[in-house]
Coordinates of C-alpha atoms and ligand atoms in Angstrom, one line a residue:
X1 CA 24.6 -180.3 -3.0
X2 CA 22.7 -181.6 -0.3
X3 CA 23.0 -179.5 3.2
X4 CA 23.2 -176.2 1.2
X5 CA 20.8 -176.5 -1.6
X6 CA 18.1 -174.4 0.3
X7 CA 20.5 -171.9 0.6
X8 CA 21.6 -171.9 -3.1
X9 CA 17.9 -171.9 -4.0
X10 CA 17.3 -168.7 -1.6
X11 CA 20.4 -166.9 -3.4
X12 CA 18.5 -167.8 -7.1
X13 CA 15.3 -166.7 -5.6
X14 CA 16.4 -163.5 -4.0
X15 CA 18.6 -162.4 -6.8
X16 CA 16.8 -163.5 -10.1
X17 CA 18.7 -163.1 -13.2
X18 CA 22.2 -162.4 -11.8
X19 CA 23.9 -165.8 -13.7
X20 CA 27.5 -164.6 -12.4
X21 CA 26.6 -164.3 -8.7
X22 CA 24.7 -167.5 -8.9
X23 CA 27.6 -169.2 -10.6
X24 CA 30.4 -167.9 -8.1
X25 CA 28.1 -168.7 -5.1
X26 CA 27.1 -172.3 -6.3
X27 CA 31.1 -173.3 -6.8
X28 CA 31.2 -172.1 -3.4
X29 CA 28.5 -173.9 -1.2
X30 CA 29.6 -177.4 -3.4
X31 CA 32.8 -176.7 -2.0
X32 CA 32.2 -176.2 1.8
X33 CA 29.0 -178.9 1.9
X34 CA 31.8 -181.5 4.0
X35 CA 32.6 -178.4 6.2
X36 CA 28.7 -177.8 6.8
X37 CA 28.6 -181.5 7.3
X38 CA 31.2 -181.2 10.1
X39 CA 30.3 -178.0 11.9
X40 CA 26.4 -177.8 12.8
X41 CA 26.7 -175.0 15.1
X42 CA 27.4 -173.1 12.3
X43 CA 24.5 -174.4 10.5
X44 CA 22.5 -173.2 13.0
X45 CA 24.1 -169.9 13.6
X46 CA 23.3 -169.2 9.9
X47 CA 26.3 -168.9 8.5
X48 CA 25.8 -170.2 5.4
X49 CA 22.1 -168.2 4.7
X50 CA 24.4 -164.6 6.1
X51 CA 27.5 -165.4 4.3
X52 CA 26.0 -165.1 0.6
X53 CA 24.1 -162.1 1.4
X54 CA 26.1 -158.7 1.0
X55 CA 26.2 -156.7 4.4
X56 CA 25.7 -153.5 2.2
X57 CA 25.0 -152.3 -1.1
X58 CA 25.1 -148.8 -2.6
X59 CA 24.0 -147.9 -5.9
X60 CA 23.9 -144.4 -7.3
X61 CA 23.6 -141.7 -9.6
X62 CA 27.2 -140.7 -11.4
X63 CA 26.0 -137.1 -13.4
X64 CA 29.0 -135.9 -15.6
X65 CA 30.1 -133.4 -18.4
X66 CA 31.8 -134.6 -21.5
X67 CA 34.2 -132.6 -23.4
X68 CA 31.0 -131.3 -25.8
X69 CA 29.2 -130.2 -22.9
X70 CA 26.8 -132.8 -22.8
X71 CA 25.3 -134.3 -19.1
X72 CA 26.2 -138.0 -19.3
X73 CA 24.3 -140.3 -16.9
X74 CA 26.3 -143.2 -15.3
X75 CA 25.2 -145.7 -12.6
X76 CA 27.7 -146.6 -9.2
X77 CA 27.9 -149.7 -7.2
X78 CA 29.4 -150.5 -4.3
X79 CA 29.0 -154.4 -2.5
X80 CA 30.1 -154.4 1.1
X81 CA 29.7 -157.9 1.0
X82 CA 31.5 -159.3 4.6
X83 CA 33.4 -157.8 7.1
X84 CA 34.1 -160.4 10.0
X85 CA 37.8 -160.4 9.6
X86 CA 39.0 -157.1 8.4
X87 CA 37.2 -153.6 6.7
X88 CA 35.6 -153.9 3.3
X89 CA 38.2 -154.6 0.6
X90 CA 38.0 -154.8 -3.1
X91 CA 38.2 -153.3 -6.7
X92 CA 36.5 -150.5 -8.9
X93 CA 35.7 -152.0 -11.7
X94 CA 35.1 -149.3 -14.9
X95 CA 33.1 -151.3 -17.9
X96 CA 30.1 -150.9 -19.5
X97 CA 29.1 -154.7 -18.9
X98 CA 29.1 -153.6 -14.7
X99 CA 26.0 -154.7 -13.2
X100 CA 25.1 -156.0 -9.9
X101 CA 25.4 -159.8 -11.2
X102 CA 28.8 -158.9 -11.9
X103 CA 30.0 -157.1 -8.3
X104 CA 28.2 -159.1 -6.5
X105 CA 29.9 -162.4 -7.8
X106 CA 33.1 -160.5 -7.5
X107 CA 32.5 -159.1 -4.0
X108 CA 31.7 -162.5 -2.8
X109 CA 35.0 -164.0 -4.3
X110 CA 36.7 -161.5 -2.6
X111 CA 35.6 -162.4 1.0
X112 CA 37.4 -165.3 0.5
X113 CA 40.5 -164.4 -1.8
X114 CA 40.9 -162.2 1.4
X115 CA 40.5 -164.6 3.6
X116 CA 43.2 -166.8 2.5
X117 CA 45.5 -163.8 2.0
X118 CA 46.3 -164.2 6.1
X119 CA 45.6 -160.5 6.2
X120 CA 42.8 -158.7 8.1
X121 CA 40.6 -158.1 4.8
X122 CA 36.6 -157.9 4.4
X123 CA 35.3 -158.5 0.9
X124 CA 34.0 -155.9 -1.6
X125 CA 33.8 -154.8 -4.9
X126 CA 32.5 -151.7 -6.7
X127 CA 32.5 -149.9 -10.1
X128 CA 30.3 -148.1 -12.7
X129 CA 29.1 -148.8 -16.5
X130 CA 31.3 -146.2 -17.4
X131 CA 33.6 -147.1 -20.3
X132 CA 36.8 -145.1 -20.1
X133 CA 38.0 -146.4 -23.4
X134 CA 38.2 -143.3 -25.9
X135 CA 37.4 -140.7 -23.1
X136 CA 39.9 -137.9 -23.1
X137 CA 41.7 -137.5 -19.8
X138 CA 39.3 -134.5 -18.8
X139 CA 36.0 -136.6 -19.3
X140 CA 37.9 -139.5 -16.9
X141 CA 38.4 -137.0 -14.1
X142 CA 35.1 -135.4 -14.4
X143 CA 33.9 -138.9 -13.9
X144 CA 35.7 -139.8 -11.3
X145 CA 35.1 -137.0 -9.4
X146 CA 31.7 -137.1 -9.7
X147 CA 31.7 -140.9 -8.7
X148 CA 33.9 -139.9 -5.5
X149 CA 31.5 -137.6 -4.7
X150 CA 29.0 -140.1 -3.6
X151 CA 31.5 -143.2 -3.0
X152 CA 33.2 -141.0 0.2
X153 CA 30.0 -141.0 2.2
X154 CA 30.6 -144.7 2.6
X155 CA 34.6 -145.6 2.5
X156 CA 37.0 -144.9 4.9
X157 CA 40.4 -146.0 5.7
X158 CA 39.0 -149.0 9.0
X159 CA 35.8 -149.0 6.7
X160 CA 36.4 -149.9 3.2
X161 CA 39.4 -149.2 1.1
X162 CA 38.6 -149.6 -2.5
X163 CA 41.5 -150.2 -5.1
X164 CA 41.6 -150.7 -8.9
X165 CA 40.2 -153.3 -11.2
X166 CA 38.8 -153.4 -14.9
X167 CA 39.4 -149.7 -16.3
X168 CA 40.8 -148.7 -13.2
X169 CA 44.6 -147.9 -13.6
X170 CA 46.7 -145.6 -11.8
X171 CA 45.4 -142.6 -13.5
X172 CA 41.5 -143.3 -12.1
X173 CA 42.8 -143.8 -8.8
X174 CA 44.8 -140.5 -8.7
X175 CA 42.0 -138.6 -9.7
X176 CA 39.8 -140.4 -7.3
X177 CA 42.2 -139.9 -4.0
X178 CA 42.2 -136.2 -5.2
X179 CA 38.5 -136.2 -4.9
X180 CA 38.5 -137.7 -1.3
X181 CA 41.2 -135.8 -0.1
X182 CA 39.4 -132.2 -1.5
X183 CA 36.3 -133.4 -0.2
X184 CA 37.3 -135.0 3.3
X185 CA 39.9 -132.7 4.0
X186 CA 41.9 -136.1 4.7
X187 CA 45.3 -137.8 3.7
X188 CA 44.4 -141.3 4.3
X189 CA 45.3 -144.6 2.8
X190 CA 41.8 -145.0 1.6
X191 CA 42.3 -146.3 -1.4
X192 CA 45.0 -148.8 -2.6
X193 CA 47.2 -148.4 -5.8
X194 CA 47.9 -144.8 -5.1
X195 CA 51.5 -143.0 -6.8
X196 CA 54.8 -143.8 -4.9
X197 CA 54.8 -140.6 -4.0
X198 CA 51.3 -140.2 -2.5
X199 CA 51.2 -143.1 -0.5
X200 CA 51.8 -146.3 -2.9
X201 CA 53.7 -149.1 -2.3
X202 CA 56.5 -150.4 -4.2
X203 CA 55.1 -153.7 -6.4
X204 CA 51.4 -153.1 -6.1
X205 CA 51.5 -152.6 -9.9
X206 CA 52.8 -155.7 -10.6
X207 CA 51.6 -157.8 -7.5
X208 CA 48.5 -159.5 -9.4
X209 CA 50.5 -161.0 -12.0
X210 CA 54.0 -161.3 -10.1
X211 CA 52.1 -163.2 -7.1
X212 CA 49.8 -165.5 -9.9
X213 CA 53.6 -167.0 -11.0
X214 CA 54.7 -167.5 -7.9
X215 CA 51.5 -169.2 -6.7
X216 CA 52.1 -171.1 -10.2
X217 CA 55.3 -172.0 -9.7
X218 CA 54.9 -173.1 -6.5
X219 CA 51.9 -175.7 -7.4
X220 CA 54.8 -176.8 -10.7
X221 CA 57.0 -177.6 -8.1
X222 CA 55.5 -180.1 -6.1
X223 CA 54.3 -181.7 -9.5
X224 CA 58.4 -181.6 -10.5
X225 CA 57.8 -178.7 -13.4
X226 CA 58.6 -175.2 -14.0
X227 CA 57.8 -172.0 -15.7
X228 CA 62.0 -172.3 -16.8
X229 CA 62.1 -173.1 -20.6
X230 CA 57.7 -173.4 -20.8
X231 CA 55.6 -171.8 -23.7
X232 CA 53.0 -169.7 -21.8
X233 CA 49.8 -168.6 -23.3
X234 CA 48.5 -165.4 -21.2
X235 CA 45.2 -164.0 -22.5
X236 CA 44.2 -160.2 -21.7
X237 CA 47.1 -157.4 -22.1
X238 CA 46.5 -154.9 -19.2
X239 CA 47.7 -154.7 -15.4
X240 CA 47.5 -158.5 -14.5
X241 CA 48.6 -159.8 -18.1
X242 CA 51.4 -157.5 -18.3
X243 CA 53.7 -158.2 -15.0
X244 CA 52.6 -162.2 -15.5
X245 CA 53.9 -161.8 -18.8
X246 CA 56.7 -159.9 -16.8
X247 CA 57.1 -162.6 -14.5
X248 CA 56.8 -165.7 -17.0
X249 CA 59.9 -164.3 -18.3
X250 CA 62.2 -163.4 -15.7
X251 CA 61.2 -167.1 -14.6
X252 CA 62.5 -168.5 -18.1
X253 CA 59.1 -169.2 -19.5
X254 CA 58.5 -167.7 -23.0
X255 CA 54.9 -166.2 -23.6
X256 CA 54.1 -166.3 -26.8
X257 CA 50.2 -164.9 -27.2
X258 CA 48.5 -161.9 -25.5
X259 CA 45.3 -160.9 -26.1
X260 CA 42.7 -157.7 -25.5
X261 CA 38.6 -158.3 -26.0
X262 CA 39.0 -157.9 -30.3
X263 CA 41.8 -160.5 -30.7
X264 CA 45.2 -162.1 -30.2
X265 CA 49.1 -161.7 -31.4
X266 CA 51.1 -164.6 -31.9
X267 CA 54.6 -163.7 -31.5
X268 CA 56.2 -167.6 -31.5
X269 CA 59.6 -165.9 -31.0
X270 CA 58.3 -164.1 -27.0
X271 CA 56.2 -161.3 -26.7
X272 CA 58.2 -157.9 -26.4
X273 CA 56.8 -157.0 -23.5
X274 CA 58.7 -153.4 -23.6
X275 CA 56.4 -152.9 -26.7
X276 CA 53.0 -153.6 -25.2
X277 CA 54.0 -151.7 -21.9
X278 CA 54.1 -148.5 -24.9
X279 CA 51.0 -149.6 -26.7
X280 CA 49.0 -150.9 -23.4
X281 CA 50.3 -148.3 -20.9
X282 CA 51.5 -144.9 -23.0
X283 CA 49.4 -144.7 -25.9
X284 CA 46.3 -147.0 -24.2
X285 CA 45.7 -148.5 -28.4
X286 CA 44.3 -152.1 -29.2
X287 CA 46.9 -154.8 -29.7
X288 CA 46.8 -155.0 -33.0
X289 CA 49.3 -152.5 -33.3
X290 CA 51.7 -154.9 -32.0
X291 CA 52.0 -156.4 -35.4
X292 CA 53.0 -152.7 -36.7
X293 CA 56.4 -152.6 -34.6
X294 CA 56.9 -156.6 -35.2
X295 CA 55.5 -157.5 -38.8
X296 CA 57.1 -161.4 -38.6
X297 CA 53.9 -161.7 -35.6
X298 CA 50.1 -162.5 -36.6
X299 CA 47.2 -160.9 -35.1
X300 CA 43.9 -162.9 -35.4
X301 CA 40.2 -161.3 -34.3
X302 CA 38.5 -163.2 -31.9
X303 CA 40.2 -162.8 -28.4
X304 CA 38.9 -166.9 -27.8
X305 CA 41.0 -168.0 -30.8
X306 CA 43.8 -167.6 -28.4
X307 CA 43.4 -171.1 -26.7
X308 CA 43.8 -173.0 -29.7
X309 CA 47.7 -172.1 -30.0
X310 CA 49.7 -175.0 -28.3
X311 CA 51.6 -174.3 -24.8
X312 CA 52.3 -175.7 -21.6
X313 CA 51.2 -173.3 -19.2
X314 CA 47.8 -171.2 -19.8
X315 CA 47.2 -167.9 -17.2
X316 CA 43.8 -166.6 -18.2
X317 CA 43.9 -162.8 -17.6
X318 CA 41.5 -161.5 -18.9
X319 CA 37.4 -161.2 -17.8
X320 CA 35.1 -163.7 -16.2
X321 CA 34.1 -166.7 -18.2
X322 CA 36.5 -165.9 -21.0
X323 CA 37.8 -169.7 -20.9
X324 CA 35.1 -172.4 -21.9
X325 CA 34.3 -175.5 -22.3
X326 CA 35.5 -176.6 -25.8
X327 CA 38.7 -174.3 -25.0
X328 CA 39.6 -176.2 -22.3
X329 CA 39.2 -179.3 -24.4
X330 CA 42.0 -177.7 -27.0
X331 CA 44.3 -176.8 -24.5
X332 CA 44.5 -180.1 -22.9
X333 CA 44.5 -182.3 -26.0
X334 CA 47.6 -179.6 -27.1
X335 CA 49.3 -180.7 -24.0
X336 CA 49.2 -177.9 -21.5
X337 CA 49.3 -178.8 -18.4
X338 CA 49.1 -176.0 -16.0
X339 CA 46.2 -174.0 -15.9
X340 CA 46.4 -170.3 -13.4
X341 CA 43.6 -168.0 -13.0
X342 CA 44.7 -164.6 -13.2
X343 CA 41.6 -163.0 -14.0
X344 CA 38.5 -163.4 -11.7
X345 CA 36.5 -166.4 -12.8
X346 CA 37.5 -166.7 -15.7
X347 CA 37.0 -170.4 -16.7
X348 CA 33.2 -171.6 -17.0
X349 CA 32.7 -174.6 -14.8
X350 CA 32.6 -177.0 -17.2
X351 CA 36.2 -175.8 -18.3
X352 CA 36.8 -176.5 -14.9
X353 CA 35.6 -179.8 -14.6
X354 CA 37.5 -180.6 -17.8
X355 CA 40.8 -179.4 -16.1
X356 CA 40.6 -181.9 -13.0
X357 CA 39.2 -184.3 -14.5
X358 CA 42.2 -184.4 -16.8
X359 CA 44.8 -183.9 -13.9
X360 CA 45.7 -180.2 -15.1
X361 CA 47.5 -178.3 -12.3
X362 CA 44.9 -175.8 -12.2
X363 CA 45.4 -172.5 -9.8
X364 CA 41.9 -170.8 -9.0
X365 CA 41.7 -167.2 -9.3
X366 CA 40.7 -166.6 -5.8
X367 CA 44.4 -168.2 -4.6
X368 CA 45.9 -167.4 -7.7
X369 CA 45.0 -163.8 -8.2
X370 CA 45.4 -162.8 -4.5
X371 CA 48.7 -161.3 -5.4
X372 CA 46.8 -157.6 -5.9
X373 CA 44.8 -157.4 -2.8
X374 CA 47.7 -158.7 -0.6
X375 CA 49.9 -156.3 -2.0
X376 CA 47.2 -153.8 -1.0
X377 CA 47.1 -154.7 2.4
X378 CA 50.6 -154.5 2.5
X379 CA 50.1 -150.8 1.1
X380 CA 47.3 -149.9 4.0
X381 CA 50.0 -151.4 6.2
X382 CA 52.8 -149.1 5.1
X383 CA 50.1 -146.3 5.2
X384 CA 48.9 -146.7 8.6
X385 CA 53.2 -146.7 9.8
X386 CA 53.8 -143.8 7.9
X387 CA 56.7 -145.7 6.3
X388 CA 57.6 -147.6 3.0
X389 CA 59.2 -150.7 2.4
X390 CA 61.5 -151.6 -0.4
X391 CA 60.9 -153.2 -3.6
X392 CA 62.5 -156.2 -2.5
X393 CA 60.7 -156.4 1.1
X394 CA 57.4 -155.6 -0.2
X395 CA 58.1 -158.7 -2.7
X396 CA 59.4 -161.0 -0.8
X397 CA 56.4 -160.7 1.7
X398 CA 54.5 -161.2 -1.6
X399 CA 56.1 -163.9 -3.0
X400 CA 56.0 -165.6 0.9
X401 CA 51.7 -165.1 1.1
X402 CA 51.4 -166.7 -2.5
X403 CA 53.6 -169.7 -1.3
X404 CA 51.6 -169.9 2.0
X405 CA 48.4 -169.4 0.3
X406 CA 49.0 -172.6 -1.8
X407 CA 49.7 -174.7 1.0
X408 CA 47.0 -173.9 2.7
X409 CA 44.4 -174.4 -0.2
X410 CA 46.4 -177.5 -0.8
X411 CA 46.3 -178.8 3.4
X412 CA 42.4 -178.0 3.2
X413 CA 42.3 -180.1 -0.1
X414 CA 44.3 -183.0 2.1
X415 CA 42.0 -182.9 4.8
X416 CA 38.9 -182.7 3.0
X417 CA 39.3 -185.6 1.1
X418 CA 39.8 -183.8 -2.5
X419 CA 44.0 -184.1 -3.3
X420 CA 45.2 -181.7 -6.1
X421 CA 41.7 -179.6 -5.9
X422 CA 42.3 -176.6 -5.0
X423 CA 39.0 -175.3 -6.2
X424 CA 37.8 -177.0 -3.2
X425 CA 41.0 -176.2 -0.8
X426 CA 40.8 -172.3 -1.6
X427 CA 37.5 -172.2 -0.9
X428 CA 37.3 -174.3 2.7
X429 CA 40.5 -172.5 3.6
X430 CA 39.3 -169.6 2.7
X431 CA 35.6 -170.0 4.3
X432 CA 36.8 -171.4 7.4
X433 CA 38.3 -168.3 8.7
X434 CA 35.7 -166.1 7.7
X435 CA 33.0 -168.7 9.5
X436 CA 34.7 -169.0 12.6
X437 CA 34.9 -165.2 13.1
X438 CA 30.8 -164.9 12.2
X439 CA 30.5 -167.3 14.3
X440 CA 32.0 -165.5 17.3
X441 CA 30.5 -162.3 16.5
X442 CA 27.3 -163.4 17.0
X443 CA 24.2 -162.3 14.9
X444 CA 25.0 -158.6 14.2
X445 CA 23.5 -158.2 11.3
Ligands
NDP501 P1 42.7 -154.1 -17.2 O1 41.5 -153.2 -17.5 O2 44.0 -153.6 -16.9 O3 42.8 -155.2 -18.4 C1 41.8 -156.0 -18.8 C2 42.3 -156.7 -20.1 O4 41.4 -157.7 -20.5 C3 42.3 -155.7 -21.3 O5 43.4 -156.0 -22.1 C4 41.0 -156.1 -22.0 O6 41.0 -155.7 -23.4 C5 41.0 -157.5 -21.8 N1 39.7 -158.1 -22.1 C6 38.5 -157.8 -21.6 N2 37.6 -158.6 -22.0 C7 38.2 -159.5 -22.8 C8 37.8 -160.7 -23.5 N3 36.5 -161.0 -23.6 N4 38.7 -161.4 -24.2 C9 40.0 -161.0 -24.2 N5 40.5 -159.9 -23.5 C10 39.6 -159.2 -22.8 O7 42.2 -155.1 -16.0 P2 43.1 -156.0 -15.0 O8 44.3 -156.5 -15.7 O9 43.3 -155.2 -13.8 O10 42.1 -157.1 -14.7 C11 42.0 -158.3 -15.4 C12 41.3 -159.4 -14.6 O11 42.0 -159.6 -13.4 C13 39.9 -159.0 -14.1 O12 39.1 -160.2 -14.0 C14 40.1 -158.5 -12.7 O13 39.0 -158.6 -11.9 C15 41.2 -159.5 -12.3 N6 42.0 -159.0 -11.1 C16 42.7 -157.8 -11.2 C17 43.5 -157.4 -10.1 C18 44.3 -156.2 -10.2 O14 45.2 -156.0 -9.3 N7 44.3 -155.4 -11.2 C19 43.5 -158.2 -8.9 C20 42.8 -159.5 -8.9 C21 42.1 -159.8 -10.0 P3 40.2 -154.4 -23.9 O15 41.2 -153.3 -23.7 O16 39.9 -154.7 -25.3 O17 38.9 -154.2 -23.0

């Protein structure tokens, strides 16, 4: 980095000892250095210093009773990171390893997922330290009431619409809109994952990991491959592993390994996706049990172990930074050669480097994993008519964005100089947008 290395130094500087939001901002500026190059009246407009500095950030107190009577003491974020082209928009993300390294790296990716979506969509991200894993249903209302109470003061539906993420399912959401709605006295589409029959749209569930294999199969294509008859590795095993596994299949792939953060399952036959969708979704246990309903499987502790089996396809579904260096290394010298970020950052950048280095056909998560959020615009769209689309026109506008998104991270690529990077292409063709409208705004803030 040459143009932008003050402004990466200024990020370090003014955010010391957030390694995610350093890492996320740093794959960024590499990335748009040629477009700095080309466009000095942005340079001088400050686009670059603005752009990595979040418009907004909340944090608060979230004060709740657990079902022993007992005051627990959570903490709530929420990054308004950029909204030139649209209102904020972004996840709640419900983990006890949330920290303000952690949503700002993700509110950042999200001004440009957005971006490339083609829909009017700011960046933003939010969540708590909260851990919902083991609370009873009571404890996970209580919570999210108590986190609503706060969040409403600063979300709107034309001012940020938060949606799931990380621990946050359809059942967090529900008790989240009811918050809003008791406190605001409003039925707006102010958040995005809502029931069908409060205001959600048809394939939001499965958007993430539907619109991740057709982004994927799209990039096969022009490379002559498929997902038809391919052994697919797909790490995690909630919302966005689940419908890619989904998808994998109804695409004539076979995926063969899921995993959750205490191991994998190796079922070399094809995961039984009906029998995760009970474990994962009904009775919310570890994988493990898998091996319980199919004993011929193995189950093996240590969620990384899962890049060592051999496939051709590997969608990393999981957390940030889950997929590292000397996996990356395994999976290539296995022979995989397609590579599609489902989760949000979740190859280090030296299993990055390996990847294109090596040729892989490798889909970034913030192309690859747009599926979610453009599904959620579509929702706020259907919201704002009063009106719902079916299953099959709210997927094939899906399926259409992910193909347009990969041509136009693949075009910026072209005209950039970097072929078959779309690292590089997401993120110009993604910037660009979000620059040009900055840009016209003026200096607001
Ligand atoms: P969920 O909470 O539904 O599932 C997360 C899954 O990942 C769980 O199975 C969890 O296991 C597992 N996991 C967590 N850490 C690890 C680890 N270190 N190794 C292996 N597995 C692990 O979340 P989502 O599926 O919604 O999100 C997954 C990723 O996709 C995140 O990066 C998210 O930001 C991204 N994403 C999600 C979108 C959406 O629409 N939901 C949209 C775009 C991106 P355990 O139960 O043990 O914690």
């Amino acid at each position: 980095m040459k143009i932008l290395e003050s402004v990466m130094n200024q990020v370090i500087k003014r955010n010391p000892n957030e390694p995610e939001f350093h890492q996320a901002v740093k794959e960024v500026l590499e990335s748009i250095e040629p477009v700095a190059e080309r466009n000095p009246q942005w340079l001088e407009a400050g686009i670059f210093d603005r752009i990595v500095e979040p418009e907004r950030q909340v944090f608060f107190r979230v004060s709740w009773v657990d079902d022993c009577g007992k005051i627990q003491v959570n903490r709530g974020y929420r990054i308004q990171f950029n909204s030139a082209i649209g209102p904020y928009k972004g996840g709640i993300r419900l983990h006890p390893s949330v920290n303000a390294s952690i949503l700002k790296f993700l509110g950042f990716e999200q001004i440009f997922k957005n971006s490339l979506t083609g829909l009017p969509i700011g960046g933003g991200k939010g969540g708590s330290d909260f851990d919902p894993k083991g609370k009873s249903d009571g404890e996970v209302m209580r919570f999210c009431q108590s986190f609503m109470t706060e969040l409403q003061r600063h979300i709107g539906e034309n001012t940020d619409i938060p949606a799931g993420d990380i621990g946050t399912g359809a059942r967090e959401i529900g008790y989240m809109y009811g918050q809003y709605k008791r406190l605001r006295n409003d039925f707006t589409g102010v958040l995005t994952g809502k029931g069908l029959t409060w205001g959600g749209s048809l394939v939001r569930t499965e958007a993430t990991g539907y619109g991740l294999c057709y982004f994927m199969a799209e990039a096969l294509k022009t490379k002559g491959k498929s997902f038809n008859g391919a052994t697919v590795i797909v790490s995690g095993s909630g919302n966005v592993a689940i419908y890619a596994t989904e998808k994998v299949h109804q695409l004539g792939g076979k995926v063969v390994a899921l995993s959750d953060s205490e191991g994998y399952i190796y079922d070399p036959d094809g995961i039984k996706l009906e029998t995760i969708k009970r474990i994962k979704e009904v009775d919310r246990k570890r994988i493990s049990e898998y091996i319980k309903y199919h004993p011929n499987t193995k189950y093996t502790k240590n969620s990384s172990g899962i890049w060592t089996i051999k496939c051709d396809i590997a969608l990393p579904c999981a957390t940030q930074n889950e997929l590292d260096e000397n996996s990356a290394k395994t999976l290539v010298s296995n022979g995989c050669y397609a590579v599609g970020e489902g989760a949000n950052m979740p190859s280090t950048p030296k299993a990055i480097d390996i990847f294109l280095k090596n040729k892989i056909i490798f889909g970034p998560a913030k192309a690859a994993n747009a599926g979610g959020v453009a599904t959620s615009a579509l929702e706020m769209a259907q919201n704002s008519m009063r009106y719902s689309w079916t299953f099959e026109e709210v997927d094939s506008k899906l399926k259409d964005i992910m193909i347009n998104i990969y041509k136009s991270a693949s075009a910026a690529a072209i005209e950039y100089d970097h072929e078959n990077n779309l690292v590089v292409g997401a993120n110009i063709a993604g910037f660009l947008k979000v620059a040009d409208a900055m840009y016209a705004q003026g200096v607001t803030s």
